[in-house]
């Protein structure tokens, strides 16, 4: 969900975003398939909606704080959660329908830079947090930056309220 705040340019608009994320990590490490259960988090950020000429197309970049990761259920009383945090830049091109209340759809690439992240072991009576090191070394649990493709659909209401749904597909093996 987002609410727009008009910017300085006549038609370009700036908005604040916030919402819920559901993510998972899967990949290949040393020839083994690594998967987990989905993890719920939140996202906060801002976007710019810049029309392209006199068309119904716009460039819509956004910068968001994103919570991603996965949950591994060890047994009924123990969960090992990977809590990854990113600053994500989405660079979408969107197409609007005609009318006062407009539907839109679009796509584009994204680049996400890692922020301090952690591994959380939760048992029935304890919670242990460990900082994760992300990077290129084999000793790092996960690789640092993430990149991929993003899709977006939504509705922009006449009052300025915008409701969206995004799907991001990571193209880098993070594991």
Short mmCIF file of N, CA and C in Angstrom, two decimals:
data_model
loop_
_atom_site.label_atom_id
_atom_site.label_comp_id
_atom_site.label_asym_id
_atom_site.label_seq_id
_atom_site.Cartn_x
_atom_site.Cartn_y
_atom_site.Cartn_z
N UNK A 1 0.84 -1.17 0.00
CA UNK A 1 0.00 0.00 0.00
C UNK A 1 0.89 1.23 0.00
N UNK A 2 0.40 2.28 -0.56
CA UNK A 2 1.17 3.50 -0.54
C UNK A 2 0.24 4.70 -0.64
N UNK A 3 0.73 5.84 -0.24
CA UNK A 3 0.00 7.09 -0.33
C UNK A 3 0.93 8.08 -0.98
N UNK A 4 0.46 8.79 -1.99
CA UNK A 4 1.35 9.68 -2.70
C UNK A 4 1.35 11.08 -2.10
N UNK A 5 2.48 11.72 -2.23
CA UNK A 5 2.64 13.12 -1.87
C UNK A 5 3.16 13.80 -3.12
N UNK A 6 2.47 14.80 -3.61
CA UNK A 6 2.89 15.46 -4.84
C UNK A 6 4.27 16.08 -4.69
N UNK A 7 5.11 15.88 -5.70
CA UNK A 7 6.46 16.41 -5.68
C UNK A 7 6.51 17.78 -6.34
N UNK A 8 7.71 18.22 -6.71
CA UNK A 8 7.90 19.54 -7.26
C UNK A 8 7.53 19.63 -8.73
N UNK A 9 7.76 18.58 -9.50
CA UNK A 9 7.44 18.62 -10.92
C UNK A 9 5.93 18.55 -11.10
N UNK A 10 5.45 19.07 -12.23
CA UNK A 10 4.01 19.19 -12.43
C UNK A 10 3.31 17.83 -12.41
N UNK A 11 3.84 16.83 -13.07
CA UNK A 11 3.16 15.54 -13.14
C UNK A 11 3.88 14.44 -12.37
N UNK A 12 5.12 14.63 -12.05
CA UNK A 12 5.86 13.62 -11.30
C UNK A 12 5.34 13.60 -9.87
N UNK A 13 5.15 12.40 -9.33
CA UNK A 13 4.60 12.27 -7.98
C UNK A 13 5.53 11.42 -7.14
N UNK A 14 5.56 11.72 -5.85
CA UNK A 14 6.37 11.00 -4.88
C UNK A 14 5.42 10.36 -3.89
N UNK A 15 5.70 9.12 -3.49
CA UNK A 15 4.84 8.45 -2.54
C UNK A 15 5.62 7.66 -1.52
N UNK A 16 4.98 7.40 -0.40
CA UNK A 16 5.54 6.55 0.66
C UNK A 16 4.90 5.18 0.56
N UNK A 17 5.68 4.14 0.83
CA UNK A 17 5.17 2.78 0.74
C UNK A 17 5.38 2.04 2.06
N UNK A 18 4.56 1.07 2.26
CA UNK A 18 4.67 0.20 3.42
C UNK A 18 3.86 -1.04 3.16
N UNK A 19 4.29 -2.16 3.69
CA UNK A 19 3.54 -3.37 3.46
C UNK A 19 4.18 -4.58 4.10
N UNK A 20 3.63 -5.72 3.74
CA UNK A 20 4.05 -7.01 4.28
C UNK A 20 4.80 -7.78 3.19
N UNK A 21 5.87 -8.45 3.58
CA UNK A 21 6.61 -9.29 2.65
C UNK A 21 6.47 -10.76 3.06
N UNK A 22 6.52 -11.61 2.09
CA UNK A 22 6.59 -13.05 2.32
C UNK A 22 7.70 -13.56 1.40
N UNK A 23 8.76 -14.09 1.99
CA UNK A 23 9.91 -14.47 1.17
C UNK A 23 10.40 -15.86 1.53
N UNK A 24 11.24 -16.37 0.66
CA UNK A 24 11.87 -17.66 0.86
C UNK A 24 13.21 -17.64 0.15
N UNK A 25 14.11 -18.47 0.59
CA UNK A 25 15.41 -18.62 -0.06
C UNK A 25 15.54 -20.06 -0.52
N UNK A 26 16.01 -20.21 -1.71
CA UNK A 26 16.36 -21.55 -2.18
C UNK A 26 17.50 -21.40 -3.17
N UNK A 27 18.31 -22.40 -3.22
CA UNK A 27 19.47 -22.36 -4.10
C UNK A 27 20.27 -23.63 -4.00
N UNK A 28 21.51 -23.55 -4.47
CA UNK A 28 22.37 -24.71 -4.53
C UNK A 28 23.68 -24.36 -3.83
N UNK A 29 24.08 -25.20 -2.89
CA UNK A 29 25.37 -25.02 -2.21
C UNK A 29 26.09 -26.36 -2.19
N UNK A 30 27.28 -26.38 -2.78
CA UNK A 30 28.09 -27.59 -2.85
C UNK A 30 27.32 -28.76 -3.46
N UNK A 31 26.52 -28.46 -4.49
CA UNK A 31 25.76 -29.50 -5.18
C UNK A 31 24.49 -29.94 -4.48
N UNK A 32 24.17 -29.35 -3.33
CA UNK A 32 22.96 -29.71 -2.59
C UNK A 32 21.88 -28.65 -2.76
N UNK A 33 20.64 -29.09 -2.93
CA UNK A 33 19.50 -28.18 -3.02
C UNK A 33 19.15 -27.70 -1.61
N UNK A 34 19.14 -26.38 -1.39
CA UNK A 34 18.85 -25.82 -0.08
C UNK A 34 17.54 -25.04 -0.17
N UNK A 35 16.57 -25.40 0.70
CA UNK A 35 15.26 -24.74 0.71
C UNK A 35 14.81 -24.54 2.15
N UNK A 36 13.87 -23.62 2.33
CA UNK A 36 13.29 -23.38 3.64
C UNK A 36 11.82 -23.04 3.51
N UNK A 37 11.17 -22.76 4.61
CA UNK A 37 9.79 -22.31 4.61
C UNK A 37 9.76 -20.79 4.50
N UNK A 38 8.63 -20.25 4.06
CA UNK A 38 8.55 -18.80 3.86
C UNK A 38 8.63 -18.05 5.18
N UNK A 39 9.08 -16.82 5.09
CA UNK A 39 9.25 -15.94 6.25
C UNK A 39 8.50 -14.64 5.97
N UNK A 40 7.74 -14.18 6.95
CA UNK A 40 6.98 -12.94 6.82
C UNK A 40 7.77 -11.79 7.43
N UNK A 41 7.74 -10.65 6.78
CA UNK A 41 8.42 -9.46 7.27
C UNK A 41 7.65 -8.22 6.84
N UNK A 42 8.34 -7.09 6.82
CA UNK A 42 7.69 -5.87 6.36
C UNK A 42 8.64 -5.07 5.48
N UNK A 43 8.06 -4.10 4.78
CA UNK A 43 8.82 -3.21 3.92
C UNK A 43 8.34 -1.78 4.12
N UNK A 44 9.27 -0.85 4.07
CA UNK A 44 8.98 0.59 4.14
C UNK A 44 9.84 1.29 3.12
N UNK A 45 9.30 2.31 2.47
CA UNK A 45 10.12 3.02 1.51
C UNK A 45 9.40 4.17 0.85
N UNK A 46 9.93 4.55 -0.29
CA UNK A 46 9.32 5.63 -1.07
C UNK A 46 9.50 5.33 -2.55
N UNK A 47 8.61 5.94 -3.36
CA UNK A 47 8.70 5.75 -4.80
C UNK A 47 8.48 7.08 -5.50
N UNK A 48 8.91 7.14 -6.75
CA UNK A 48 8.67 8.27 -7.63
C UNK A 48 7.93 7.74 -8.84
N UNK A 49 6.88 8.43 -9.24
CA UNK A 49 6.12 8.06 -10.43
C UNK A 49 6.32 9.17 -11.46
N UNK A 50 7.16 8.91 -12.47
CA UNK A 50 7.52 9.92 -13.45
C UNK A 50 6.97 9.54 -14.82
N UNK A 51 5.93 10.24 -15.27
CA UNK A 51 5.36 9.94 -16.59
C UNK A 51 6.40 10.07 -17.70
N UNK A 52 6.26 9.24 -18.71
CA UNK A 52 7.15 9.27 -19.86
C UNK A 52 6.41 9.96 -21.00
N UNK A 53 6.73 11.20 -21.25
CA UNK A 53 6.08 11.98 -22.30
C UNK A 53 4.58 12.10 -22.07
N UNK A 54 3.82 12.05 -23.15
CA UNK A 54 2.36 12.15 -23.06
C UNK A 54 1.72 10.78 -23.26
N UNK A 55 2.42 9.76 -22.84
CA UNK A 55 1.92 8.39 -22.96
C UNK A 55 1.31 7.97 -21.62
N UNK A 56 0.79 6.76 -21.57
CA UNK A 56 0.28 6.21 -20.30
C UNK A 56 1.36 5.38 -19.61
N UNK A 57 2.60 5.54 -20.01
CA UNK A 57 3.74 4.85 -19.40
C UNK A 57 4.43 5.77 -18.41
N UNK A 58 5.02 5.17 -17.37
CA UNK A 58 5.77 5.94 -16.38
C UNK A 58 6.96 5.11 -15.90
N UNK A 59 8.00 5.80 -15.50
CA UNK A 59 9.13 5.16 -14.83
C UNK A 59 8.86 5.31 -13.34
N UNK A 60 8.90 4.17 -12.61
CA UNK A 60 8.53 4.18 -11.21
C UNK A 60 9.62 3.51 -10.35
N UNK A 61 10.71 4.22 -10.10
CA UNK A 61 11.72 3.65 -9.21
C UNK A 61 11.25 3.75 -7.75
N UNK A 62 11.72 2.84 -6.93
CA UNK A 62 11.41 2.90 -5.49
C UNK A 62 12.62 2.42 -4.71
N UNK A 63 12.77 2.96 -3.51
CA UNK A 63 13.83 2.56 -2.60
C UNK A 63 13.15 2.09 -1.33
N UNK A 64 13.40 0.83 -0.94
CA UNK A 64 12.69 0.22 0.17
C UNK A 64 13.62 -0.51 1.13
N UNK A 65 13.28 -0.45 2.40
CA UNK A 65 13.88 -1.33 3.40
C UNK A 65 13.06 -2.61 3.33
N UNK A 66 13.73 -3.75 3.10
CA UNK A 66 13.02 -5.03 2.91
C UNK A 66 13.52 -6.06 3.91
N UNK A 67 12.59 -6.79 4.48
CA UNK A 67 12.92 -7.96 5.29
C UNK A 67 12.67 -9.19 4.43
N UNK A 68 13.70 -10.01 4.30
CA UNK A 68 13.61 -11.25 3.53
C UNK A 68 14.17 -12.37 4.38
N UNK A 69 14.14 -13.57 3.86
CA UNK A 69 14.74 -14.69 4.58
C UNK A 69 13.97 -15.97 4.42
N UNK A 70 14.18 -16.87 5.38
CA UNK A 70 13.50 -18.17 5.37
C UNK A 70 13.44 -18.71 6.79
N UNK A 71 12.56 -19.66 7.00
CA UNK A 71 12.45 -20.38 8.27
C UNK A 71 12.73 -21.85 8.02
N UNK A 72 13.53 -22.45 8.88
CA UNK A 72 13.76 -23.89 8.84
C UNK A 72 13.21 -24.48 10.13
N UNK A 73 12.18 -25.30 10.01
CA UNK A 73 11.60 -25.95 11.18
C UNK A 73 12.43 -27.19 11.47
N UNK A 74 13.14 -27.16 12.60
CA UNK A 74 14.02 -28.27 12.99
C UNK A 74 13.21 -29.40 13.60
N UNK A 75 12.32 -29.04 14.51
CA UNK A 75 11.39 -29.99 15.12
C UNK A 75 10.18 -29.17 15.60
N UNK A 76 9.14 -29.80 16.16
CA UNK A 76 7.95 -29.03 16.56
C UNK A 76 8.22 -27.89 17.55
N UNK A 77 9.36 -27.90 18.22
CA UNK A 77 9.65 -26.88 19.23
C UNK A 77 10.80 -25.94 18.86
N UNK A 78 11.40 -26.16 17.67
CA UNK A 78 12.59 -25.40 17.31
C UNK A 78 12.49 -24.91 15.86
N UNK A 79 12.74 -23.61 15.68
CA UNK A 79 12.79 -23.00 14.35
C UNK A 79 14.08 -22.22 14.22
N UNK A 80 14.76 -22.39 13.10
CA UNK A 80 15.96 -21.64 12.80
C UNK A 80 15.59 -20.65 11.69
N UNK A 81 15.56 -19.36 12.02
CA UNK A 81 15.12 -18.33 11.08
C UNK A 81 16.32 -17.57 10.53
N UNK A 82 16.36 -17.38 9.21
CA UNK A 82 17.34 -16.53 8.56
C UNK A 82 16.65 -15.21 8.29
N UNK A 83 17.08 -14.15 8.98
CA UNK A 83 16.45 -12.83 8.87
C UNK A 83 17.38 -11.89 8.13
N UNK A 84 17.17 -11.78 6.82
CA UNK A 84 18.00 -10.93 5.97
C UNK A 84 17.34 -9.57 5.80
N UNK A 85 18.13 -8.52 5.80
CA UNK A 85 17.65 -7.15 5.65
C UNK A 85 18.35 -6.52 4.46
N UNK A 86 17.59 -5.80 3.64
CA UNK A 86 18.13 -5.19 2.43
C UNK A 86 17.62 -3.78 2.22
N UNK A 87 18.42 -2.97 1.54
CA UNK A 87 17.98 -1.71 0.93
C UNK A 87 17.80 -2.05 -0.54
N UNK A 88 16.55 -2.07 -0.99
CA UNK A 88 16.24 -2.55 -2.34
C UNK A 88 15.80 -1.40 -3.24
N UNK A 89 16.41 -1.32 -4.42
CA UNK A 89 16.06 -0.34 -5.43
C UNK A 89 15.35 -1.06 -6.57
N UNK A 90 14.05 -0.79 -6.72
CA UNK A 90 13.26 -1.33 -7.83
C UNK A 90 13.24 -0.28 -8.93
N UNK A 91 13.34 -0.70 -10.19
CA UNK A 91 13.33 0.22 -11.32
C UNK A 91 12.29 -0.25 -12.32
N UNK A 92 11.02 0.03 -12.01
CA UNK A 92 9.91 -0.47 -12.81
C UNK A 92 9.45 0.53 -13.87
N UNK A 93 9.00 -0.01 -14.99
CA UNK A 93 8.27 0.76 -15.99
C UNK A 93 6.83 0.28 -15.91
N UNK A 94 5.89 1.20 -15.73
CA UNK A 94 4.49 0.83 -15.54
C UNK A 94 3.62 1.45 -16.63
N UNK A 95 2.52 0.77 -16.93
CA UNK A 95 1.54 1.23 -17.91
C UNK A 95 0.20 1.42 -17.20
N UNK A 96 -0.40 2.60 -17.36
CA UNK A 96 -1.67 2.94 -16.72
C UNK A 96 -2.83 2.81 -17.70
N UNK A 97 -4.01 2.42 -17.19
CA UNK A 97 -5.23 2.45 -17.98
C UNK A 97 -5.80 3.86 -17.94
N UNK A 98 -6.79 4.13 -18.76
CA UNK A 98 -7.46 5.43 -18.77
C UNK A 98 -8.45 5.52 -17.61
N UNK A 99 -8.83 6.75 -17.27
CA UNK A 99 -9.85 6.95 -16.26
C UNK A 99 -9.33 7.63 -15.01
N UNK A 100 -10.26 8.06 -14.15
CA UNK A 100 -9.90 8.72 -12.89
C UNK A 100 -9.23 7.74 -11.93
N UNK A 101 -9.82 6.56 -11.79
CA UNK A 101 -9.20 5.47 -11.01
C UNK A 101 -8.48 4.58 -12.01
N UNK A 102 -7.16 4.51 -11.90
CA UNK A 102 -6.36 3.83 -12.92
C UNK A 102 -5.77 2.53 -12.40
N UNK A 103 -5.87 1.49 -13.21
CA UNK A 103 -5.14 0.25 -12.96
C UNK A 103 -3.80 0.37 -13.66
N UNK A 104 -2.80 -0.32 -13.12
CA UNK A 104 -1.50 -0.31 -13.78
C UNK A 104 -0.80 -1.64 -13.59
N UNK A 105 0.15 -1.90 -14.47
CA UNK A 105 1.00 -3.09 -14.38
C UNK A 105 2.37 -2.70 -14.91
N UNK A 106 3.38 -3.42 -14.48
CA UNK A 106 4.71 -3.10 -14.95
C UNK A 106 5.74 -4.11 -14.50
N UNK A 107 6.97 -3.85 -14.89
CA UNK A 107 8.08 -4.74 -14.55
C UNK A 107 9.38 -3.98 -14.66
N UNK A 108 10.41 -4.57 -14.08
CA UNK A 108 11.74 -3.98 -14.17
C UNK A 108 12.71 -4.75 -13.30
N UNK A 109 13.97 -4.37 -13.34
CA UNK A 109 14.98 -5.03 -12.51
C UNK A 109 15.00 -4.47 -11.10
N UNK A 110 15.64 -5.20 -10.19
CA UNK A 110 15.89 -4.67 -8.85
C UNK A 110 17.32 -5.01 -8.43
N UNK A 111 17.85 -4.19 -7.55
CA UNK A 111 19.16 -4.40 -6.93
C UNK A 111 18.98 -4.19 -5.45
N UNK A 112 19.42 -5.16 -4.64
CA UNK A 112 19.27 -5.08 -3.19
C UNK A 112 20.63 -5.21 -2.53
N UNK A 113 20.98 -4.23 -1.70
CA UNK A 113 22.24 -4.25 -0.96
C UNK A 113 21.97 -4.67 0.47
N UNK A 114 22.80 -5.59 0.97
CA UNK A 114 22.54 -6.15 2.29
C UNK A 114 22.79 -5.15 3.41
N UNK A 115 21.94 -5.23 4.42
CA UNK A 115 22.06 -4.47 5.66
C UNK A 115 22.35 -5.48 6.76
N UNK A 116 22.70 -5.05 7.97
CA UNK A 116 22.96 -6.02 9.04
C UNK A 116 21.81 -7.02 9.19
N UNK A 117 22.15 -8.29 9.16
CA UNK A 117 21.19 -9.38 9.19
C UNK A 117 21.56 -10.37 10.28
N UNK A 118 20.65 -11.31 10.59
CA UNK A 118 20.93 -12.24 11.68
C UNK A 118 20.26 -13.59 11.47
N UNK A 119 20.78 -14.55 12.18
CA UNK A 119 20.21 -15.89 12.29
C UNK A 119 19.55 -15.95 13.66
N UNK A 120 18.31 -16.44 13.73
CA UNK A 120 17.58 -16.49 14.99
C UNK A 120 17.15 -17.93 15.25
N UNK A 121 17.61 -18.49 16.35
CA UNK A 121 17.21 -19.83 16.78
C UNK A 121 16.14 -19.66 17.86
N UNK A 122 14.94 -20.16 17.58
CA UNK A 122 13.83 -20.02 18.52
C UNK A 122 13.41 -21.41 18.98
N UNK A 123 13.48 -21.62 20.30
CA UNK A 123 13.01 -22.88 20.89
C UNK A 123 11.80 -22.55 21.76
N UNK A 124 11.23 -23.57 22.36
CA UNK A 124 10.04 -23.35 23.20
C UNK A 124 10.33 -22.45 24.39
N UNK A 125 11.57 -22.36 24.83
CA UNK A 125 11.88 -21.53 26.01
C UNK A 125 13.08 -20.61 25.83
N UNK A 126 13.56 -20.41 24.58
CA UNK A 126 14.76 -19.60 24.40
C UNK A 126 14.76 -18.96 23.01
N UNK A 127 15.49 -17.86 22.88
CA UNK A 127 15.68 -17.17 21.60
C UNK A 127 17.13 -16.71 21.55
N UNK A 128 17.89 -17.21 20.54
CA UNK A 128 19.30 -16.87 20.40
C UNK A 128 19.50 -16.21 19.04
N UNK A 129 20.06 -14.99 19.04
CA UNK A 129 20.32 -14.26 17.81
C UNK A 129 21.82 -14.20 17.55
N UNK A 130 22.20 -14.45 16.30
CA UNK A 130 23.60 -14.41 15.88
C UNK A 130 23.69 -13.54 14.62
N UNK A 131 24.63 -12.61 14.61
CA UNK A 131 24.82 -11.77 13.42
C UNK A 131 25.34 -12.62 12.27
N UNK A 132 24.83 -12.35 11.06
CA UNK A 132 25.27 -13.05 9.86
C UNK A 132 26.30 -12.22 9.13
N UNK A 133 27.30 -12.87 8.60
CA UNK A 133 28.27 -12.22 7.73
C UNK A 133 27.90 -12.57 6.29
N UNK A 134 27.66 -11.56 5.49
CA UNK A 134 27.32 -11.76 4.09
C UNK A 134 28.48 -11.29 3.23
N UNK A 135 28.77 -12.03 2.18
CA UNK A 135 29.87 -11.64 1.30
C UNK A 135 30.26 -12.75 0.35
N UNK A 136 31.44 -12.61 -0.24
CA UNK A 136 31.90 -13.55 -1.26
C UNK A 136 32.66 -14.74 -0.72
N UNK A 137 33.17 -14.65 0.50
CA UNK A 137 34.00 -15.72 1.05
C UNK A 137 33.18 -16.97 1.33
N UNK A 138 33.82 -18.12 1.25
CA UNK A 138 33.15 -19.39 1.56
C UNK A 138 32.68 -19.45 3.00
N UNK A 139 33.36 -18.70 3.88
CA UNK A 139 32.98 -18.71 5.30
C UNK A 139 31.67 -17.93 5.55
N UNK A 140 31.25 -17.10 4.59
CA UNK A 140 30.01 -16.35 4.73
C UNK A 140 28.81 -17.25 4.47
N UNK A 141 27.78 -17.09 5.30
CA UNK A 141 26.58 -17.92 5.16
C UNK A 141 25.83 -17.62 3.86
N UNK A 142 25.78 -16.34 3.48
CA UNK A 142 25.05 -15.92 2.28
C UNK A 142 25.87 -14.88 1.53
N UNK A 143 25.61 -14.78 0.24
CA UNK A 143 26.27 -13.75 -0.56
C UNK A 143 25.64 -12.41 -0.22
N UNK A 144 26.33 -11.32 -0.53
CA UNK A 144 25.88 -9.99 -0.15
C UNK A 144 24.73 -9.45 -0.98
N UNK A 145 25.04 -8.73 -2.04
CA UNK A 145 24.02 -8.07 -2.85
C UNK A 145 23.15 -9.10 -3.58
N UNK A 146 21.91 -8.71 -3.79
CA UNK A 146 20.94 -9.54 -4.51
C UNK A 146 20.46 -8.74 -5.71
N UNK A 147 20.06 -9.43 -6.77
CA UNK A 147 19.47 -8.76 -7.93
C UNK A 147 18.49 -9.69 -8.58
N UNK A 148 17.57 -9.11 -9.34
CA UNK A 148 16.57 -9.94 -10.00
C UNK A 148 15.57 -9.11 -10.78
N UNK A 149 14.42 -9.72 -11.04
CA UNK A 149 13.34 -9.10 -11.80
C UNK A 149 12.14 -8.87 -10.89
N UNK A 150 11.46 -7.76 -11.12
CA UNK A 150 10.32 -7.38 -10.29
C UNK A 150 9.11 -7.16 -11.19
N UNK A 151 7.95 -7.62 -10.75
CA UNK A 151 6.68 -7.34 -11.43
C UNK A 151 5.76 -6.62 -10.47
N UNK A 152 4.90 -5.75 -10.99
CA UNK A 152 4.02 -4.95 -10.14
C UNK A 152 2.66 -4.80 -10.83
N UNK A 153 1.59 -4.90 -10.06
CA UNK A 153 0.24 -4.56 -10.51
C UNK A 153 -0.38 -3.70 -9.43
N UNK A 154 -1.32 -2.85 -9.83
CA UNK A 154 -1.92 -2.01 -8.81
C UNK A 154 -3.03 -1.14 -9.32
N UNK A 155 -3.53 -0.31 -8.42
CA UNK A 155 -4.59 0.65 -8.73
C UNK A 155 -4.25 1.97 -8.07
N UNK A 156 -4.38 3.05 -8.84
CA UNK A 156 -4.21 4.41 -8.32
C UNK A 156 -5.60 5.04 -8.30
N UNK A 157 -6.08 5.31 -7.09
CA UNK A 157 -7.41 5.89 -6.93
C UNK A 157 -7.37 7.40 -7.13
N UNK A 158 -8.49 7.97 -7.49
CA UNK A 158 -8.60 9.40 -7.75
C UNK A 158 -8.15 10.23 -6.55
N UNK A 159 -8.37 9.73 -5.33
CA UNK A 159 -8.00 10.46 -4.11
C UNK A 159 -6.49 10.45 -3.86
N UNK A 160 -5.72 9.67 -4.64
CA UNK A 160 -4.27 9.63 -4.49
C UNK A 160 -3.75 8.36 -3.82
N UNK A 161 -4.63 7.55 -3.26
CA UNK A 161 -4.21 6.31 -2.60
C UNK A 161 -3.84 5.29 -3.67
N UNK A 162 -2.74 4.57 -3.44
CA UNK A 162 -2.27 3.56 -4.39
C UNK A 162 -2.16 2.22 -3.67
N UNK A 163 -2.71 1.19 -4.26
CA UNK A 163 -2.63 -0.17 -3.72
C UNK A 163 -1.90 -1.03 -4.74
N UNK A 164 -0.84 -1.72 -4.29
CA UNK A 164 -0.03 -2.51 -5.22
C UNK A 164 0.27 -3.89 -4.68
N UNK A 165 0.62 -4.77 -5.58
CA UNK A 165 1.17 -6.09 -5.25
C UNK A 165 2.41 -6.27 -6.13
N UNK A 166 3.51 -6.66 -5.50
CA UNK A 166 4.78 -6.86 -6.20
C UNK A 166 5.22 -8.31 -6.06
N UNK A 167 5.92 -8.79 -7.08
CA UNK A 167 6.57 -10.10 -7.00
C UNK A 167 8.00 -9.92 -7.49
N UNK A 168 8.96 -10.32 -6.67
CA UNK A 168 10.37 -10.23 -7.04
C UNK A 168 10.96 -11.62 -7.15
N UNK A 169 11.66 -11.86 -8.23
CA UNK A 169 12.33 -13.14 -8.46
C UNK A 169 13.82 -12.90 -8.45
N UNK A 170 14.49 -13.38 -7.41
CA UNK A 170 15.94 -13.24 -7.31
C UNK A 170 16.62 -14.08 -8.37
N UNK A 171 17.59 -13.51 -9.06
CA UNK A 171 18.30 -14.23 -10.11
C UNK A 171 19.70 -14.67 -9.65
N UNK A 172 20.09 -14.29 -8.47
CA UNK A 172 21.41 -14.65 -7.94
C UNK A 172 21.25 -15.76 -6.91
N UNK A 173 22.13 -16.75 -6.99
CA UNK A 173 22.13 -17.80 -5.96
C UNK A 173 22.77 -17.20 -4.72
N UNK A 174 21.94 -16.89 -3.72
CA UNK A 174 22.40 -16.22 -2.50
C UNK A 174 23.06 -17.17 -1.52
N UNK A 175 22.87 -18.47 -1.72
CA UNK A 175 23.34 -19.45 -0.76
C UNK A 175 24.75 -19.91 -1.09
#
